[in-house]
Amino acid sequence: MRSLVYWGMKLGLLGTTLITSILIDIAPLLALSESEVVKKLNNTPCFLITNSNGLPLTRRLSDKDGKSSLSYTQVFMSIREAQSFISKLQQQKKQAPKIAAMINELRITTVGLGDIHKKSRESAKHPNGLKFAFQPGQEEIKGALALLKQQGRKIDKFISVPLFMISAEGKGYISIKRGPNQDEIIPLYFSKKDAQNLLKQVKKKYPKAKLEVGDIDGVLNVLYKRNDSWLSQVFLVPSSDSLQFFSQMQKTKDSNHKLLKPKG
């Protein structure tokens, strides 16, 4: 589990940024290793429904003949939808008293996206391993489909987790600095709204800048297989909702600590 402080620091990406350039550098560099990809992905929190011991809530899927099945757990990218999922289960307690105790134990556990990615790759090597079913935020799915439709692409379903990025003048992706002494990064946003906020700033310097949509699977494929130097600057930006949730949790945690701290 990533610390609340770690993710809270990422809130800085949602504030003032310094737009530095259009990134068009393609000097050779080795493709990223799994550990480097995991570290990059762990900038982003995702949410599992677990019991009090941290074990994920799982479901089983059987084939048409019912002879074999696999276990999977849902991985929510939206904290609001994870909360809604638990609320709906809570409403079922009266209709299913036998599982009421289990439902009462359920909670939201935060895990780094990189850790889930690593476990998913390990599980893929074993037919009966636990599978991870990603649940993108429905608002982001709708936003991605609407953007693709505006660009003349006919896609009825978006089956991956969407990412939003900014390109300018048809030359490449925008890189930014979070401060005067910070390294340049290429932000890929999980939230369309957050990406649009940056786009407003970018358009002041690059009027023809536009929002583009990709998906996490495509980004992973590029990170593992391409050897372009700019890939080391790719930075996945969690949604502001998720980061604000952690910021509030941290404040609550600090407040409780002060109340419990002995005097004298």
Short mmCIF file of N, CA and C in Angstrom, two decimals, residues 93-224:
data_model
loop_
_atom_site.label_atom_id
_atom_site.label_comp_id
_atom_site.label_asym_id
_atom_site.label_seq_id
_atom_site.Cartn_x
_atom_site.Cartn_y
_atom_site.Cartn_z
N LYS A 93 -28.02 -6.44 2.72
CA LYS A 93 -27.86 -7.24 3.94
C LYS A 93 -29.19 -7.84 4.43
N LYS A 94 -30.26 -7.06 4.32
CA LYS A 94 -31.55 -7.56 4.79
C LYS A 94 -32.05 -8.72 3.93
N GLN A 95 -31.76 -8.65 2.64
CA GLN A 95 -32.19 -9.72 1.73
C GLN A 95 -31.28 -10.95 1.81
N ALA A 96 -30.08 -10.76 2.33
CA ALA A 96 -29.12 -11.87 2.40
C ALA A 96 -28.45 -11.88 3.78
N PRO A 97 -29.23 -12.24 4.83
CA PRO A 97 -28.68 -12.20 6.19
C PRO A 97 -27.49 -13.13 6.41
N LYS A 98 -27.38 -14.18 5.61
CA LYS A 98 -26.29 -15.13 5.79
C LYS A 98 -24.92 -14.51 5.47
N ILE A 99 -24.92 -13.50 4.63
CA ILE A 99 -23.64 -12.87 4.27
C ILE A 99 -23.51 -11.47 4.88
N ALA A 100 -24.41 -11.11 5.79
CA ALA A 100 -24.39 -9.78 6.39
C ALA A 100 -23.07 -9.52 7.12
N ALA A 101 -22.58 -10.54 7.85
CA ALA A 101 -21.32 -10.37 8.59
C ALA A 101 -20.16 -10.10 7.64
N MET A 102 -20.16 -10.83 6.52
CA MET A 102 -19.10 -10.62 5.53
C MET A 102 -19.18 -9.22 4.94
N ILE A 103 -20.38 -8.77 4.64
CA ILE A 103 -20.55 -7.43 4.07
C ILE A 103 -20.10 -6.35 5.05
N ASN A 104 -20.38 -6.56 6.32
CA ASN A 104 -19.98 -5.58 7.33
C ASN A 104 -18.47 -5.42 7.43
N GLU A 105 -17.73 -6.46 7.05
CA GLU A 105 -16.27 -6.41 7.12
C GLU A 105 -15.63 -5.70 5.94
N LEU A 106 -16.40 -5.51 4.87
CA LEU A 106 -15.82 -4.97 3.65
C LEU A 106 -15.37 -3.52 3.82
N ARG A 107 -14.28 -3.22 3.17
CA ARG A 107 -13.74 -1.85 3.20
C ARG A 107 -12.96 -1.61 1.91
N ILE A 108 -12.61 -0.36 1.71
CA ILE A 108 -11.82 0.01 0.54
C ILE A 108 -10.35 0.02 0.92
N THR A 109 -9.56 -0.75 0.18
CA THR A 109 -8.12 -0.79 0.40
C THR A 109 -7.41 -0.19 -0.80
N THR A 110 -6.50 0.69 -0.53
CA THR A 110 -5.77 1.39 -1.59
C THR A 110 -4.49 0.64 -1.94
N VAL A 111 -4.28 0.45 -3.24
CA VAL A 111 -3.10 -0.26 -3.73
C VAL A 111 -2.54 0.51 -4.92
N GLY A 112 -1.24 0.53 -5.04
CA GLY A 112 -0.62 1.18 -6.19
C GLY A 112 -0.94 0.42 -7.48
N LEU A 113 -1.22 1.16 -8.53
CA LEU A 113 -1.53 0.53 -9.81
C LEU A 113 -0.38 -0.37 -10.28
N GLY A 114 0.84 0.03 -9.98
CA GLY A 114 2.00 -0.78 -10.36
C GLY A 114 2.02 -2.13 -9.67
N ASP A 115 1.64 -2.14 -8.39
CA ASP A 115 1.60 -3.40 -7.66
C ASP A 115 0.56 -4.34 -8.25
N ILE A 116 -0.61 -3.79 -8.63
CA ILE A 116 -1.64 -4.60 -9.26
C ILE A 116 -1.15 -5.12 -10.61
N HIS A 117 -0.49 -4.26 -11.36
CA HIS A 117 0.05 -4.65 -12.67
C HIS A 117 1.04 -5.82 -12.52
N LYS A 118 1.91 -5.74 -11.54
CA LYS A 118 2.90 -6.79 -11.32
C LYS A 118 2.22 -8.11 -10.95
N LYS A 119 1.23 -8.04 -10.05
CA LYS A 119 0.52 -9.26 -9.65
C LYS A 119 -0.27 -9.84 -10.82
N SER A 120 -0.80 -8.96 -11.66
CA SER A 120 -1.56 -9.41 -12.82
C SER A 120 -0.66 -10.16 -13.80
N ARG A 121 0.57 -9.67 -14.01
CA ARG A 121 1.52 -10.34 -14.89
C ARG A 121 1.93 -11.70 -14.32
N GLU A 122 2.09 -11.75 -13.01
CA GLU A 122 2.45 -13.01 -12.37
C GLU A 122 1.30 -14.01 -12.47
N SER A 123 0.07 -13.52 -12.27
CA SER A 123 -1.12 -14.37 -12.32
C SER A 123 -1.34 -14.94 -13.71
N ALA A 124 -0.97 -14.17 -14.74
CA ALA A 124 -1.18 -14.62 -16.11
C ALA A 124 -0.39 -15.89 -16.43
N LYS A 125 0.64 -16.17 -15.64
CA LYS A 125 1.45 -17.36 -15.86
C LYS A 125 0.79 -18.62 -15.30
N HIS A 126 -0.29 -18.42 -14.52
CA HIS A 126 -0.96 -19.54 -13.87
C HIS A 126 -2.44 -19.53 -14.25
N PRO A 127 -2.93 -20.57 -14.90
CA PRO A 127 -4.32 -20.63 -15.37
C PRO A 127 -5.34 -20.37 -14.25
N ASN A 128 -5.03 -20.81 -13.05
CA ASN A 128 -5.98 -20.67 -11.94
C ASN A 128 -5.65 -19.50 -11.02
N GLY A 129 -4.74 -18.64 -11.46
CA GLY A 129 -4.37 -17.49 -10.64
C GLY A 129 -5.47 -16.45 -10.59
N LEU A 130 -5.46 -15.64 -9.55
CA LEU A 130 -6.46 -14.58 -9.40
C LEU A 130 -6.31 -13.55 -10.51
N LYS A 131 -7.41 -13.23 -11.16
CA LYS A 131 -7.40 -12.23 -12.23
C LYS A 131 -7.91 -10.89 -11.69
N PHE A 132 -7.51 -9.83 -12.36
CA PHE A 132 -7.89 -8.48 -11.94
C PHE A 132 -8.73 -7.83 -13.04
N ALA A 133 -9.96 -7.47 -12.68
CA ALA A 133 -10.88 -6.84 -13.63
C ALA A 133 -10.93 -5.35 -13.34
N PHE A 134 -10.30 -4.56 -14.20
CA PHE A 134 -10.26 -3.11 -13.98
C PHE A 134 -11.60 -2.48 -14.29
N GLN A 135 -12.00 -1.57 -13.39
CA GLN A 135 -13.26 -0.84 -13.53
C GLN A 135 -12.95 0.64 -13.73
N PRO A 136 -12.83 1.10 -14.98
CA PRO A 136 -12.57 2.52 -15.21
C PRO A 136 -13.75 3.35 -14.72
N GLY A 137 -13.49 4.60 -14.36
CA GLY A 137 -14.57 5.49 -13.98
C GLY A 137 -15.50 5.69 -15.16
N GLN A 138 -16.80 5.54 -14.93
CA GLN A 138 -17.75 5.65 -16.03
C GLN A 138 -17.77 7.06 -16.64
N GLU A 139 -17.50 8.05 -15.83
CA GLU A 139 -17.44 9.42 -16.35
C GLU A 139 -16.30 9.56 -17.34
N GLU A 140 -15.18 8.91 -17.05
CA GLU A 140 -14.02 8.99 -17.94
C GLU A 140 -14.26 8.19 -19.22
N ILE A 141 -14.97 7.07 -19.10
CA ILE A 141 -15.32 6.29 -20.29
C ILE A 141 -16.19 7.12 -21.23
N LYS A 142 -17.20 7.77 -20.67
CA LYS A 142 -18.08 8.61 -21.48
C LYS A 142 -17.30 9.75 -22.12
N GLY A 143 -16.38 10.33 -21.35
CA GLY A 143 -15.56 11.43 -21.87
C GLY A 143 -14.66 10.98 -23.00
N ALA A 144 -14.08 9.79 -22.87
CA ALA A 144 -13.20 9.25 -23.90
C ALA A 144 -13.98 8.97 -25.19
N LEU A 145 -15.15 8.35 -25.05
CA LEU A 145 -15.96 8.04 -26.22
C LEU A 145 -16.43 9.31 -26.92
N ALA A 146 -16.79 10.33 -26.14
CA ALA A 146 -17.24 11.60 -26.73
C ALA A 146 -16.11 12.26 -27.50
N LEU A 147 -14.89 12.21 -26.95
CA LEU A 147 -13.74 12.81 -27.61
C LEU A 147 -13.42 12.08 -28.90
N LEU A 148 -13.46 10.76 -28.87
CA LEU A 148 -13.20 9.97 -30.07
C LEU A 148 -14.25 10.24 -31.15
N LYS A 149 -15.48 10.42 -30.74
CA LYS A 149 -16.54 10.72 -31.69
C LYS A 149 -16.32 12.08 -32.35
N GLN A 150 -15.86 13.06 -31.56
CA GLN A 150 -15.55 14.39 -32.10
C GLN A 150 -14.45 14.31 -33.14
N GLN A 151 -13.54 13.35 -32.96
CA GLN A 151 -12.41 13.20 -33.87
C GLN A 151 -12.73 12.28 -35.05
N GLY A 152 -14.01 11.91 -35.15
CA GLY A 152 -14.46 11.12 -36.29
C GLY A 152 -14.20 9.63 -36.19
N ARG A 153 -13.89 9.15 -35.00
CA ARG A 153 -13.63 7.72 -34.82
C ARG A 153 -14.87 7.05 -34.26
N LYS A 154 -15.31 5.98 -34.89
CA LYS A 154 -16.53 5.30 -34.49
C LYS A 154 -16.18 4.12 -33.57
N ILE A 155 -16.31 4.36 -32.27
CA ILE A 155 -16.05 3.33 -31.27
C ILE A 155 -17.23 3.31 -30.30
N ASP A 156 -17.88 2.16 -30.20
CA ASP A 156 -19.06 2.04 -29.34
C ASP A 156 -18.71 1.72 -27.90
N LYS A 157 -17.60 0.98 -27.72
CA LYS A 157 -17.20 0.58 -26.38
C LYS A 157 -15.73 0.89 -26.15
N PHE A 158 -15.40 1.23 -24.90
CA PHE A 158 -14.02 1.46 -24.51
C PHE A 158 -13.71 0.41 -23.45
N ILE A 159 -12.90 -0.59 -23.80
CA ILE A 159 -12.73 -1.74 -22.93
C ILE A 159 -11.48 -1.65 -22.04
N SER A 160 -10.75 -0.56 -22.11
CA SER A 160 -9.57 -0.39 -21.27
C SER A 160 -9.76 0.84 -20.38
N VAL A 161 -8.73 1.20 -19.66
CA VAL A 161 -8.76 2.40 -18.82
C VAL A 161 -8.26 3.58 -19.66
N PRO A 162 -9.09 4.60 -19.89
CA PRO A 162 -8.66 5.71 -20.76
C PRO A 162 -7.63 6.62 -20.10
N LEU A 163 -6.78 7.19 -20.93
CA LEU A 163 -5.81 8.19 -20.52
C LEU A 163 -5.91 9.38 -21.47
N PHE A 164 -5.71 10.57 -20.94
CA PHE A 164 -5.86 11.78 -21.74
C PHE A 164 -4.53 12.54 -21.76
N MET A 165 -4.14 12.97 -22.95
CA MET A 165 -2.86 13.65 -23.12
C MET A 165 -3.03 14.83 -24.07
N ILE A 166 -2.04 15.70 -24.11
CA ILE A 166 -2.14 16.93 -24.91
C ILE A 166 -1.03 16.97 -25.95
N SER A 167 -1.43 17.18 -27.19
CA SER A 167 -0.46 17.35 -28.27
C SER A 167 -0.63 18.74 -28.86
N ALA A 168 0.40 19.23 -29.53
CA ALA A 168 0.35 20.59 -30.07
C ALA A 168 0.99 20.65 -31.46
N GLU A 169 0.32 21.37 -32.34
CA GLU A 169 0.85 21.66 -33.67
C GLU A 169 1.16 20.39 -34.46
N GLY A 170 0.65 19.26 -34.03
CA GLY A 170 0.90 18.01 -34.73
C GLY A 170 2.34 17.53 -34.64
N LYS A 171 3.09 18.04 -33.66
CA LYS A 171 4.52 17.72 -33.57
C LYS A 171 4.87 16.79 -32.41
N GLY A 172 4.00 16.64 -31.46
CA GLY A 172 4.33 15.79 -30.32
C GLY A 172 3.55 16.16 -29.10
N TYR A 173 3.88 15.53 -27.97
CA TYR A 173 3.17 15.77 -26.74
C TYR A 173 3.81 16.88 -25.93
N ILE A 174 2.98 17.59 -25.19
CA ILE A 174 3.45 18.69 -24.35
C ILE A 174 4.17 18.14 -23.13
N SER A 175 5.31 18.74 -22.80
CA SER A 175 5.98 18.43 -21.54
C SER A 175 5.86 19.65 -20.63
N ILE A 176 5.84 19.41 -19.33
CA ILE A 176 5.68 20.50 -18.37
C ILE A 176 6.68 20.34 -17.23
N LYS A 177 6.85 21.42 -16.47
CA LYS A 177 7.62 21.38 -15.24
C LYS A 177 6.68 21.75 -14.10
N ARG A 178 6.82 21.02 -12.99
CA ARG A 178 5.98 21.31 -11.84
C ARG A 178 6.52 22.49 -11.04
N GLY A 179 7.74 22.92 -11.33
CA GLY A 179 8.36 24.04 -10.63
C GLY A 179 9.65 24.39 -11.32
N PRO A 180 10.27 25.51 -10.96
CA PRO A 180 11.49 25.97 -11.65
C PRO A 180 12.67 25.00 -11.56
N ASN A 181 12.74 24.19 -10.52
CA ASN A 181 13.87 23.28 -10.35
C ASN A 181 13.48 21.81 -10.54
N GLN A 182 12.34 21.58 -11.16
CA GLN A 182 11.84 20.22 -11.34
C GLN A 182 12.15 19.71 -12.75
N ASP A 183 12.22 18.39 -12.87
CA ASP A 183 12.43 17.78 -14.18
C ASP A 183 11.17 17.91 -15.05
N GLU A 184 11.38 17.87 -16.35
CA GLU A 184 10.24 17.90 -17.26
C GLU A 184 9.54 16.54 -17.26
N ILE A 185 8.23 16.58 -17.36
CA ILE A 185 7.45 15.36 -17.45
C ILE A 185 6.44 15.50 -18.59
N ILE A 186 5.98 14.37 -19.07
CA ILE A 186 4.88 14.34 -20.04
C ILE A 186 3.68 13.77 -19.31
N PRO A 187 2.71 14.59 -18.94
CA PRO A 187 1.60 14.10 -18.14
C PRO A 187 0.54 13.36 -18.96
N LEU A 188 0.15 12.18 -18.48
CA LEU A 188 -0.96 11.43 -19.03
C LEU A 188 -2.00 11.35 -17.92
N TYR A 189 -3.17 11.91 -18.18
CA TYR A 189 -4.17 12.07 -17.13
C TYR A 189 -5.22 10.96 -17.14
N PHE A 190 -5.57 10.49 -15.95
CA PHE A 190 -6.68 9.55 -15.83
C PHE A 190 -8.02 10.30 -15.84
N SER A 191 -7.98 11.60 -15.62
CA SER A 191 -9.20 12.41 -15.60
C SER A 191 -9.23 13.37 -16.78
N LYS A 192 -10.28 13.30 -17.58
CA LYS A 192 -10.42 14.20 -18.71
C LYS A 192 -10.52 15.65 -18.23
N LYS A 193 -11.23 15.86 -17.14
CA LYS A 193 -11.40 17.21 -16.59
C LYS A 193 -10.05 17.81 -16.20
N ASP A 194 -9.20 17.03 -15.55
CA ASP A 194 -7.88 17.52 -15.17
C ASP A 194 -7.03 17.85 -16.39
N ALA A 195 -7.12 17.00 -17.42
CA ALA A 195 -6.38 17.25 -18.66
C ALA A 195 -6.87 18.53 -19.34
N GLN A 196 -8.16 18.75 -19.30
CA GLN A 196 -8.73 19.95 -19.91
C GLN A 196 -8.26 21.21 -19.20
N ASN A 197 -8.06 21.12 -17.90
CA ASN A 197 -7.55 22.28 -17.15
C ASN A 197 -6.15 22.66 -17.62
N LEU A 198 -5.31 21.65 -17.88
CA LEU A 198 -3.98 21.93 -18.41
C LEU A 198 -4.07 22.45 -19.84
N LEU A 199 -4.98 21.89 -20.62
CA LEU A 199 -5.14 22.31 -22.02
C LEU A 199 -5.42 23.80 -22.11
N LYS A 200 -6.19 24.34 -21.18
CA LYS A 200 -6.49 25.77 -21.19
C LYS A 200 -5.22 26.59 -21.06
N GLN A 201 -4.29 26.13 -20.23
CA GLN A 201 -3.00 26.82 -20.07
C GLN A 201 -2.14 26.68 -21.33
N VAL A 202 -2.15 25.47 -21.89
CA VAL A 202 -1.32 25.17 -23.05
C VAL A 202 -1.73 26.01 -24.26
N LYS A 203 -3.02 26.19 -24.42
CA LYS A 203 -3.54 26.91 -25.60
C LYS A 203 -3.06 28.36 -25.64
N LYS A 204 -2.68 28.91 -24.50
CA LYS A 204 -2.17 30.28 -24.48
C LYS A 204 -0.83 30.36 -25.23
N LYS A 205 -0.10 29.25 -25.21
CA LYS A 205 1.20 29.22 -25.90
C LYS A 205 1.11 28.50 -27.23
N TYR A 206 0.28 27.46 -27.28
CA TYR A 206 0.08 26.68 -28.50
C TYR A 206 -1.41 26.64 -28.82
N PRO A 207 -1.92 27.61 -29.57
CA PRO A 207 -3.36 27.71 -29.83
C PRO A 207 -3.97 26.48 -30.48
N LYS A 208 -3.16 25.72 -31.22
CA LYS A 208 -3.70 24.54 -31.91
C LYS A 208 -3.57 23.27 -31.08
N ALA A 209 -3.20 23.40 -29.83
CA ALA A 209 -3.08 22.22 -28.96
C ALA A 209 -4.44 21.54 -28.83
N LYS A 210 -4.41 20.24 -28.66
CA LYS A 210 -5.67 19.50 -28.54
C LYS A 210 -5.52 18.33 -27.58
N LEU A 211 -6.65 17.86 -27.13
CA LEU A 211 -6.69 16.73 -26.23
C LEU A 211 -6.79 15.44 -27.04
N GLU A 212 -6.00 14.46 -26.66
CA GLU A 212 -6.07 13.14 -27.30
C GLU A 212 -6.36 12.09 -26.24
N VAL A 213 -6.91 10.97 -26.69
CA VAL A 213 -7.23 9.89 -25.75
C VAL A 213 -6.52 8.61 -26.16
N GLY A 214 -5.96 7.95 -25.16
CA GLY A 214 -5.35 6.65 -25.37
C GLY A 214 -5.85 5.71 -24.30
N ASP A 215 -5.12 4.65 -24.01
CA ASP A 215 -5.54 3.75 -22.95
C ASP A 215 -4.32 3.15 -22.27
N ILE A 216 -4.52 2.66 -21.06
CA ILE A 216 -3.41 2.18 -20.26
C ILE A 216 -2.71 0.98 -20.90
N ASP A 217 -3.46 0.12 -21.59
CA ASP A 217 -2.85 -1.04 -22.23
C ASP A 217 -1.90 -0.61 -23.35
N GLY A 218 -2.31 0.38 -24.12
CA GLY A 218 -1.45 0.89 -25.19
C GLY A 218 -0.20 1.53 -24.64
N VAL A 219 -0.34 2.27 -23.54
CA VAL A 219 0.81 2.91 -22.91
C VAL A 219 1.78 1.85 -22.38
N LEU A 220 1.25 0.81 -21.75
CA LEU A 220 2.12 -0.25 -21.24
C LEU A 220 2.87 -0.94 -22.37
N ASN A 221 2.20 -1.17 -23.46
CA ASN A 221 2.84 -1.81 -24.61
C ASN A 221 4.00 -0.97 -25.12
N VAL A 222 3.80 0.34 -25.15
CA VAL A 222 4.86 1.25 -25.61
C VAL A 222 6.02 1.27 -24.62
N LEU A 223 5.70 1.33 -23.32
CA LEU A 223 6.75 1.39 -22.30
C LEU A 223 7.65 0.16 -22.33
N TYR A 224 7.06 -1.00 -22.61
CA TYR A 224 7.83 -2.24 -22.60
C TYR A 224 8.59 -2.48 -23.91
#
